[in-house]
Amino acid sequence: GQFLPAAVQVKSFLENNPAAENREETLSWYGEILVNLGLFDDALGQFEKALEKKPQEKNYLLEKGNILYQLGRYDKLKDFLSSSEPVLENEPLYWNLRGHSLFYLGRNTDAESCYRKAAEMDRENPLYFFNAAKTLESSGKTEEAAFYYAESSVLFFREENYEEAASAAELAIDMSP
């Protein structure tokens, strides 16, 4: 949890040990520290360097996608994810990120499909159901949205995230026929 001192130490280590930049694990570790500090542009650079060393590493690809999402670079995220689909197509987080890229570009129907796929692949993640509900609601499919909000509420409750559970339940009730 001491991310600032960790960043200083790792940066110093990398500057004093040029060979360390040849290890993608060190680069991704530093990238994770930078993400936790909210330094997304710098973190993106570290994950891009790590991907140069190991281009098919799922965790690096997903982290790069998440950073692009955090930076609001939805066009770039959409293109990046499309090119990474052969490696990531079995990852629910991939489909959720892809849904984000499409949703924020105004392509709700396509986003809905991606969010549903993420929810089907990981039936225990309340965010996937919540995101699907959000797109269904924006498309006027209130009955389906109510189901997805209700499901996300149950899953939030199981995680003991009672505030989100209550919020999702309220949305489900408001939309129920």
JSON list of C-alpha atoms in Angstrom, two decimals:
[
{"chain": "A", "resi": 1, "resn": "GLY", "atom": "CA", "xyz": [0.00, 0.00, 0.00]},
{"chain": "A", "resi": 2, "resn": "GLN", "atom": "CA", "xyz": [3.01, 2.32, 0.00]},
{"chain": "A", "resi": 3, "resn": "PHE", "atom": "CA", "xyz": [2.85, 3.09, -3.71]},
{"chain": "A", "resi": 4, "resn": "LEU", "atom": "CA", "xyz": [4.74, 6.39, -3.83]},
{"chain": "A", "resi": 5, "resn": "PRO", "atom": "CA", "xyz": [7.87, 5.09, -2.06]},
{"chain": "A", "resi": 6, "resn": "ALA", "atom": "CA", "xyz": [7.61, 1.89, -4.12]},
{"chain": "A", "resi": 7, "resn": "ALA", "atom": "CA", "xyz": [7.49, 3.93, -7.35]},
{"chain": "A", "resi": 8, "resn": "VAL", "atom": "CA", "xyz": [10.56, 5.92, -6.31]},
{"chain": "A", "resi": 9, "resn": "GLN", "atom": "CA", "xyz": [12.46, 2.74, -5.45]},
{"chain": "A", "resi": 10, "resn": "VAL", "atom": "CA", "xyz": [11.52, 0.88, -8.65]},
{"chain": "A", "resi": 11, "resn": "LYS", "atom": "CA", "xyz": [12.27, 3.90, -10.84]},
{"chain": "A", "resi": 12, "resn": "SER", "atom": "CA", "xyz": [15.69, 4.25, -9.20]},
{"chain": "A", "resi": 13, "resn": "PHE", "atom": "CA", "xyz": [16.30, 0.53, -9.63]},
{"chain": "A", "resi": 14, "resn": "LEU", "atom": "CA", "xyz": [15.42, 0.67, -13.34]},
{"chain": "A", "resi": 15, "resn": "GLU", "atom": "CA", "xyz": [17.61, 3.74, -13.90]},
{"chain": "A", "resi": 16, "resn": "ASN", "atom": "CA", "xyz": [20.58, 2.10, -12.19]},
{"chain": "A", "resi": 17, "resn": "ASN", "atom": "CA", "xyz": [20.08, -1.35, -13.72]},
{"chain": "A", "resi": 18, "resn": "PRO", "atom": "CA", "xyz": [19.42, -0.99, -17.45]},
{"chain": "A", "resi": 19, "resn": "ALA", "atom": "CA", "xyz": [19.26, -4.77, -17.86]},
{"chain": "A", "resi": 20, "resn": "ALA", "atom": "CA", "xyz": [16.19, -4.79, -15.60]},
{"chain": "A", "resi": 21, "resn": "GLU", "atom": "CA", "xyz": [14.16, -3.18, -18.41]},
{"chain": "A", "resi": 22, "resn": "ASN", "atom": "CA", "xyz": [14.61, -6.41, -20.34]},
{"chain": "A", "resi": 23, "resn": "ARG", "atom": "CA", "xyz": [12.37, -8.19, -17.82]},
{"chain": "A", "resi": 24, "resn": "GLU", "atom": "CA", "xyz": [8.73, -7.66, -18.59]},
{"chain": "A", "resi": 25, "resn": "GLU", "atom": "CA", "xyz": [7.80, -8.70, -15.04]},
{"chain": "A", "resi": 26, "resn": "THR", "atom": "CA", "xyz": [9.67, -5.68, -13.66]},
{"chain": "A", "resi": 27, "resn": "LEU", "atom": "CA", "xyz": [8.04, -3.36, -16.17]},
{"chain": "A", "resi": 28, "resn": "SER", "atom": "CA", "xyz": [4.53, -4.66, -15.42]},
{"chain": "A", "resi": 29, "resn": "TRP", "atom": "CA", "xyz": [5.15, -4.47, -11.68]},
{"chain": "A", "resi": 30, "resn": "TYR", "atom": "CA", "xyz": [6.21, -0.84, -12.04]},
{"chain": "A", "resi": 31, "resn": "GLY", "atom": "CA", "xyz": [3.18, -0.26, -14.27]},
{"chain": "A", "resi": 32, "resn": "GLU", "atom": "CA", "xyz": [0.87, -1.64, -11.54]},
{"chain": "A", "resi": 33, "resn": "ILE", "atom": "CA", "xyz": [2.42, 0.71, -9.00]},
{"chain": "A", "resi": 34, "resn": "LEU", "atom": "CA", "xyz": [1.86, 3.65, -11.35]},
{"chain": "A", "resi": 35, "resn": "VAL", "atom": "CA", "xyz": [-1.77, 2.61, -11.92]},
{"chain": "A", "resi": 36, "resn": "ASN", "atom": "CA", "xyz": [-2.32, 2.66, -8.16]},
{"chain": "A", "resi": 37, "resn": "LEU", "atom": "CA", "xyz": [-0.90, 6.19, -8.09]},
{"chain": "A", "resi": 38, "resn": "GLY", "atom": "CA", "xyz": [-3.27, 7.24, -10.90]},
{"chain": "A", "resi": 39, "resn": "LEU", "atom": "CA", "xyz": [-0.35, 7.89, -13.28]},
{"chain": "A", "resi": 40, "resn": "PHE", "atom": "CA", "xyz": [-2.08, 6.18, -16.17]},
{"chain": "A", "resi": 41, "resn": "ASP", "atom": "CA", "xyz": [0.00, 7.62, -19.03]},
{"chain": "A", "resi": 42, "resn": "ASP", "atom": "CA", "xyz": [3.23, 6.50, -17.36]},
{"chain": "A", "resi": 43, "resn": "ALA", "atom": "CA", "xyz": [1.71, 3.11, -16.51]},
{"chain": "A", "resi": 44, "resn": "LEU", "atom": "CA", "xyz": [0.61, 2.69, -20.12]},
{"chain": "A", "resi": 45, "resn": "GLY", "atom": "CA", "xyz": [4.21, 3.19, -21.23]},
{"chain": "A", "resi": 46, "resn": "GLN", "atom": "CA", "xyz": [5.40, 0.45, -18.88]},
{"chain": "A", "resi": 47, "resn": "PHE", "atom": "CA", "xyz": [2.79, -2.03, -20.12]},
{"chain": "A", "resi": 48, "resn": "GLU", "atom": "CA", "xyz": [3.59, -1.20, -23.74]},
{"chain": "A", "resi": 49, "resn": "LYS", "atom": "CA", "xyz": [7.26, -1.97, -23.04]},
{"chain": "A", "resi": 50, "resn": "ALA", "atom": "CA", "xyz": [6.27, -5.21, -21.32]},
{"chain": "A", "resi": 51, "resn": "LEU", "atom": "CA", "xyz": [4.12, -6.15, -24.33]},
{"chain": "A", "resi": 52, "resn": "GLU", "atom": "CA", "xyz": [7.09, -5.58, -26.64]},
{"chain": "A", "resi": 53, "resn": "LYS", "atom": "CA", "xyz": [8.85, -8.33, -24.68]},
{"chain": "A", "resi": 54, "resn": "LYS", "atom": "CA", "xyz": [5.85, -10.64, -24.34]},
{"chain": "A", "resi": 55, "resn": "PRO", "atom": "CA", "xyz": [3.11, -9.59, -26.83]},
{"chain": "A", "resi": 56, "resn": "GLN", "atom": "CA", "xyz": [0.68, -12.43, -26.09]},
{"chain": "A", "resi": 57, "resn": "GLU", "atom": "CA", "xyz": [0.59, -12.02, -22.28]},
{"chain": "A", "resi": 58, "resn": "LYS", "atom": "CA", "xyz": [-3.11, -11.79, -21.37]},
{"chain": "A", "resi": 59, "resn": "ASN", "atom": "CA", "xyz": [-2.59, -9.85, -18.15]},
{"chain": "A", "resi": 60, "resn": "TYR", "atom": "CA", "xyz": [-0.53, -7.18, -19.90]},
{"chain": "A", "resi": 61, "resn": "LEU", "atom": "CA", "xyz": [-3.08, -6.89, -22.69]},
{"chain": "A", "resi": 62, "resn": "LEU", "atom": "CA", "xyz": [-5.97, -6.57, -20.24]},
{"chain": "A", "resi": 63, "resn": "GLU", "atom": "CA", "xyz": [-4.09, -4.04, -18.13]},
{"chain": "A", "resi": 64, "resn": "LYS", "atom": "CA", "xyz": [-3.31, -1.94, -21.20]},
{"chain": "A", "resi": 65, "resn": "GLY", "atom": "CA", "xyz": [-7.00, -2.09, -22.14]},
{"chain": "A", "resi": 66, "resn": "ASN", "atom": "CA", "xyz": [-8.02, -1.05, -18.64]},
{"chain": "A", "resi": 67, "resn": "ILE", "atom": "CA", "xyz": [-5.60, 1.89, -18.71]},
{"chain": "A", "resi": 68, "resn": "LEU", "atom": "CA", "xyz": [-6.91, 3.05, -22.09]},
{"chain": "A", "resi": 69, "resn": "TYR", "atom": "CA", "xyz": [-10.40, 2.92, -20.58]},
{"chain": "A", "resi": 70, "resn": "GLN", "atom": "CA", "xyz": [-9.28, 4.91, -17.53]},
{"chain": "A", "resi": 71, "resn": "LEU", "atom": "CA", "xyz": [-7.77, 7.52, -19.86]},
{"chain": "A", "resi": 72, "resn": "GLY", "atom": "CA", "xyz": [-11.02, 7.78, -21.84]},
{"chain": "A", "resi": 73, "resn": "ARG", "atom": "CA", "xyz": [-9.36, 6.76, -25.11]},
{"chain": "A", "resi": 74, "resn": "TYR", "atom": "CA", "xyz": [-12.35, 4.76, -26.33]},
{"chain": "A", "resi": 75, "resn": "ASP", "atom": "CA", "xyz": [-11.50, 4.71, -30.06]},
{"chain": "A", "resi": 76, "resn": "LYS", "atom": "CA", "xyz": [-8.00, 3.49, -29.32]},
{"chain": "A", "resi": 77, "resn": "LEU", "atom": "CA", "xyz": [-9.38, 0.99, -26.80]},
{"chain": "A", "resi": 78, "resn": "LYS", "atom": "CA", "xyz": [-11.84, -0.40, -29.36]},
{"chain": "A", "resi": 79, "resn": "ASP", "atom": "CA", "xyz": [-9.11, -0.84, -31.97]},
{"chain": "A", "resi": 80, "resn": "PHE", "atom": "CA", "xyz": [-6.66, -2.32, -29.46]},
{"chain": "A", "resi": 81, "resn": "LEU", "atom": "CA", "xyz": [-9.21, -4.82, -28.20]},
{"chain": "A", "resi": 82, "resn": "SER", "atom": "CA", "xyz": [-10.22, -5.83, -31.72]},
{"chain": "A", "resi": 83, "resn": "SER", "atom": "CA", "xyz": [-6.62, -6.65, -32.54]},
{"chain": "A", "resi": 84, "resn": "SER", "atom": "CA", "xyz": [-6.25, -8.56, -29.24]},
{"chain": "A", "resi": 85, "resn": "GLU", "atom": "CA", "xyz": [-9.44, -10.62, -29.55]},
{"chain": "A", "resi": 86, "resn": "PRO", "atom": "CA", "xyz": [-7.74, -13.85, -30.67]},
{"chain": "A", "resi": 87, "resn": "VAL", "atom": "CA", "xyz": [-5.77, -13.91, -27.41]},
{"chain": "A", "resi": 88, "resn": "LEU", "atom": "CA", "xyz": [-8.47, -12.53, -25.08]},
{"chain": "A", "resi": 89, "resn": "GLU", "atom": "CA", "xyz": [-11.79, -13.86, -26.42]},
{"chain": "A", "resi": 90, "resn": "ASN", "atom": "CA", "xyz": [-12.18, -16.25, -23.47]},
{"chain": "A", "resi": 91, "resn": "GLU", "atom": "CA", "xyz": [-11.71, -13.53, -20.85]},
{"chain": "A", "resi": 92, "resn": "PRO", "atom": "CA", "xyz": [-14.84, -11.89, -19.41]},
{"chain": "A", "resi": 93, "resn": "LEU", "atom": "CA", "xyz": [-12.87, -8.75, -18.58]},
{"chain": "A", "resi": 94, "resn": "TYR", "atom": "CA", "xyz": [-12.05, -8.42, -22.28]},
{"chain": "A", "resi": 95, "resn": "TRP", "atom": "CA", "xyz": [-15.77, -8.40, -23.14]},
{"chain": "A", "resi": 96, "resn": "ASN", "atom": "CA", "xyz": [-16.52, -5.90, -20.39]},
{"chain": "A", "resi": 97, "resn": "LEU", "atom": "CA", "xyz": [-13.78, -3.55, -21.62]},
{"chain": "A", "resi": 98, "resn": "ARG", "atom": "CA", "xyz": [-14.97, -4.00, -25.17]},
{"chain": "A", "resi": 99, "resn": "GLY", "atom": "CA", "xyz": [-18.48, -3.12, -24.00]},
{"chain": "A", "resi": 100, "resn": "HIS", "atom": "CA", "xyz": [-17.09, 0.05, -22.38]},
{"chain": "A", "resi": 101, "resn": "SER", "atom": "CA", "xyz": [-15.35, 1.10, -25.57]},
{"chain": "A", "resi": 102, "resn": "LEU", "atom": "CA", "xyz": [-18.54, 0.67, -27.59]},
{"chain": "A", "resi": 103, "resn": "PHE", "atom": "CA", "xyz": [-20.87, 2.18, -24.98]},
{"chain": "A", "resi": 104, "resn": "TYR", "atom": "CA", "xyz": [-18.86, 5.38, -24.73]},
{"chain": "A", "resi": 105, "resn": "LEU", "atom": "CA", "xyz": [-18.73, 5.61, -28.51]},
{"chain": "A", "resi": 106, "resn": "GLY", "atom": "CA", "xyz": [-22.54, 5.51, -28.61]},
{"chain": "A", "resi": 107, "resn": "ARG", "atom": "CA", "xyz": [-22.88, 1.96, -29.90]},
{"chain": "A", "resi": 108, "resn": "ASN", "atom": "CA", "xyz": [-25.25, 0.69, -27.20]},
{"chain": "A", "resi": 109, "resn": "THR", "atom": "CA", "xyz": [-26.53, -2.39, -29.02]},
{"chain": "A", "resi": 110, "resn": "ASP", "atom": "CA", "xyz": [-23.01, -3.66, -29.62]},
{"chain": "A", "resi": 111, "resn": "ALA", "atom": "CA", "xyz": [-22.02, -2.78, -26.05]},
{"chain": "A", "resi": 112, "resn": "GLU", "atom": "CA", "xyz": [-25.06, -4.63, -24.71]},
{"chain": "A", "resi": 113, "resn": "SER", "atom": "CA", "xyz": [-23.95, -7.79, -26.52]},
{"chain": "A", "resi": 114, "resn": "CYS", "atom": "CA", "xyz": [-20.44, -7.52, -25.06]},
{"chain": "A", "resi": 115, "resn": "TYR", "atom": "CA", "xyz": [-21.66, -6.92, -21.51]},
{"chain": "A", "resi": 116, "resn": "ARG", "atom": "CA", "xyz": [-24.06, -9.85, -21.77]},
{"chain": "A", "resi": 117, "resn": "LYS", "atom": "CA", "xyz": [-21.23, -12.07, -22.94]},
{"chain": "A", "resi": 118, "resn": "ALA", "atom": "CA", "xyz": [-19.06, -10.99, -19.98]},
{"chain": "A", "resi": 119, "resn": "ALA", "atom": "CA", "xyz": [-21.96, -11.75, -17.60]},
{"chain": "A", "resi": 120, "resn": "GLU", "atom": "CA", "xyz": [-22.51, -15.18, -19.20]},
{"chain": "A", "resi": 121, "resn": "MET", "atom": "CA", "xyz": [-18.82, -16.01, -18.85]},
{"chain": "A", "resi": 122, "resn": "ASP", "atom": "CA", "xyz": [-18.54, -14.84, -15.22]},
{"chain": "A", "resi": 123, "resn": "ARG", "atom": "CA", "xyz": [-21.90, -15.24, -13.53]},
{"chain": "A", "resi": 124, "resn": "GLU", "atom": "CA", "xyz": [-20.46, -14.09, -10.18]},
{"chain": "A", "resi": 125, "resn": "ASN", "atom": "CA", "xyz": [-19.35, -10.59, -11.18]},
{"chain": "A", "resi": 126, "resn": "PRO", "atom": "CA", "xyz": [-22.03, -8.02, -10.38]},
{"chain": "A", "resi": 127, "resn": "LEU", "atom": "CA", "xyz": [-20.44, -5.30, -12.51]},
{"chain": "A", "resi": 128, "resn": "TYR", "atom": "CA", "xyz": [-20.96, -7.27, -15.71]},
{"chain": "A", "resi": 129, "resn": "PHE", "atom": "CA", "xyz": [-24.68, -7.61, -14.95]},
{"chain": "A", "resi": 130, "resn": "PHE", "atom": "CA", "xyz": [-24.91, -3.95, -13.92]},
{"chain": "A", "resi": 131, "resn": "ASN", "atom": "CA", "xyz": [-23.24, -2.80, -17.15]},
{"chain": "A", "resi": 132, "resn": "ALA", "atom": "CA", "xyz": [-25.57, -4.97, -19.22]},
{"chain": "A", "resi": 133, "resn": "ALA", "atom": "CA", "xyz": [-28.53, -3.48, -17.36]},
{"chain": "A", "resi": 134, "resn": "LYS", "atom": "CA", "xyz": [-27.30, 0.04, -18.03]},
{"chain": "A", "resi": 135, "resn": "THR", "atom": "CA", "xyz": [-27.18, -0.56, -21.80]},
{"chain": "A", "resi": 136, "resn": "LEU", "atom": "CA", "xyz": [-30.53, -2.33, -21.81]},
{"chain": "A", "resi": 137, "resn": "GLU", "atom": "CA", "xyz": [-32.07, 0.60, -19.92]},
{"chain": "A", "resi": 138, "resn": "SER", "atom": "CA", "xyz": [-30.61, 3.12, -22.38]},
{"chain": "A", "resi": 139, "resn": "SER", "atom": "CA", "xyz": [-32.13, 1.09, -25.23]},
{"chain": "A", "resi": 140, "resn": "GLY", "atom": "CA", "xyz": [-35.57, 1.15, -23.63]},
{"chain": "A", "resi": 141, "resn": "LYS", "atom": "CA", "xyz": [-35.55, -2.56, -22.74]},
{"chain": "A", "resi": 142, "resn": "THR", "atom": "CA", "xyz": [-36.68, -1.91, -19.19]},
{"chain": "A", "resi": 143, "resn": "GLU", "atom": "CA", "xyz": [-37.96, -5.40, -18.35]},
{"chain": "A", "resi": 144, "resn": "GLU", "atom": "CA", "xyz": [-34.65, -7.00, -19.29]},
{"chain": "A", "resi": 145, "resn": "ALA", "atom": "CA", "xyz": [-32.76, -4.18, -17.58]},
{"chain": "A", "resi": 146, "resn": "ALA", "atom": "CA", "xyz": [-34.74, -4.86, -14.38]},
{"chain": "A", "resi": 147, "resn": "PHE", "atom": "CA", "xyz": [-33.67, -8.53, -14.48]},
{"chain": "A", "resi": 148, "resn": "TYR", "atom": "CA", "xyz": [-29.99, -7.61, -14.90]},
{"chain": "A", "resi": 149, "resn": "TYR", "atom": "CA", "xyz": [-30.16, -4.94, -12.17]},
{"chain": "A", "resi": 150, "resn": "ALA", "atom": "CA", "xyz": [-31.80, -7.48, -9.84]},
{"chain": "A", "resi": 151, "resn": "GLU", "atom": "CA", "xyz": [-29.12, -10.05, -10.60]},
{"chain": "A", "resi": 152, "resn": "SER", "atom": "CA", "xyz": [-26.36, -7.51, -9.97]},
{"chain": "A", "resi": 153, "resn": "SER", "atom": "CA", "xyz": [-28.06, -6.58, -6.68]},
{"chain": "A", "resi": 154, "resn": "VAL", "atom": "CA", "xyz": [-27.95, -10.20, -5.49]},
{"chain": "A", "resi": 155, "resn": "LEU", "atom": "CA", "xyz": [-24.31, -10.51, -6.48]},
{"chain": "A", "resi": 156, "resn": "PHE", "atom": "CA", "xyz": [-23.35, -7.23, -4.80]},
{"chain": "A", "resi": 157, "resn": "PHE", "atom": "CA", "xyz": [-25.16, -8.45, -1.67]},
{"chain": "A", "resi": 158, "resn": "ARG", "atom": "CA", "xyz": [-23.18, -11.72, -1.69]},
{"chain": "A", "resi": 159, "resn": "GLU", "atom": "CA", "xyz": [-20.00, -9.64, -1.81]},
{"chain": "A", "resi": 160, "resn": "GLU", "atom": "CA", "xyz": [-21.31, -7.67, 1.20]},
{"chain": "A", "resi": 161, "resn": "ASN", "atom": "CA", "xyz": [-21.34, -4.51, -0.90]},
{"chain": "A", "resi": 162, "resn": "TYR", "atom": "CA", "xyz": [-24.67, -3.45, 0.56]},
{"chain": "A", "resi": 163, "resn": "GLU", "atom": "CA", "xyz": [-24.72, 0.09, -0.80]},
{"chain": "A", "resi": 164, "resn": "GLU", "atom": "CA", "xyz": [-24.37, -1.08, -4.41]},
{"chain": "A", "resi": 165, "resn": "ALA", "atom": "CA", "xyz": [-26.81, -3.93, -3.75]},
{"chain": "A", "resi": 166, "resn": "ALA", "atom": "CA", "xyz": [-29.44, -1.48, -2.49]},
{"chain": "A", "resi": 167, "resn": "SER", "atom": "CA", "xyz": [-28.87, 0.89, -5.42]},
{"chain": "A", "resi": 168, "resn": "ALA", "atom": "CA", "xyz": [-29.17, -1.90, -8.01]},
{"chain": "A", "resi": 169, "resn": "ALA", "atom": "CA", "xyz": [-32.26, -3.32, -6.25]},
{"chain": "A", "resi": 170, "resn": "GLU", "atom": "CA", "xyz": [-33.91, 0.10, -6.33]},
{"chain": "A", "resi": 171, "resn": "LEU", "atom": "CA", "xyz": [-33.25, 0.40, -10.06]},
{"chain": "A", "resi": 172, "resn": "ALA", "atom": "CA", "xyz": [-34.65, -3.10, -10.61]},
{"chain": "A", "resi": 173, "resn": "ILE", "atom": "CA", "xyz": [-37.81, -2.28, -8.67]},
{"chain": "A", "resi": 174, "resn": "ASP", "atom": "CA", "xyz": [-38.29, 1.02, -10.50]},
{"chain": "A", "resi": 175, "resn": "MET", "atom": "CA", "xyz": [-38.14, -0.76, -13.86]},
{"chain": "A", "resi": 176, "resn": "SER", "atom": "CA", "xyz": [-40.13, -3.87, -13.01]},
{"chain": "A", "resi": 177, "resn": "PRO", "atom": "CA", "xyz": [-43.42, -4.18, -14.85]}
]
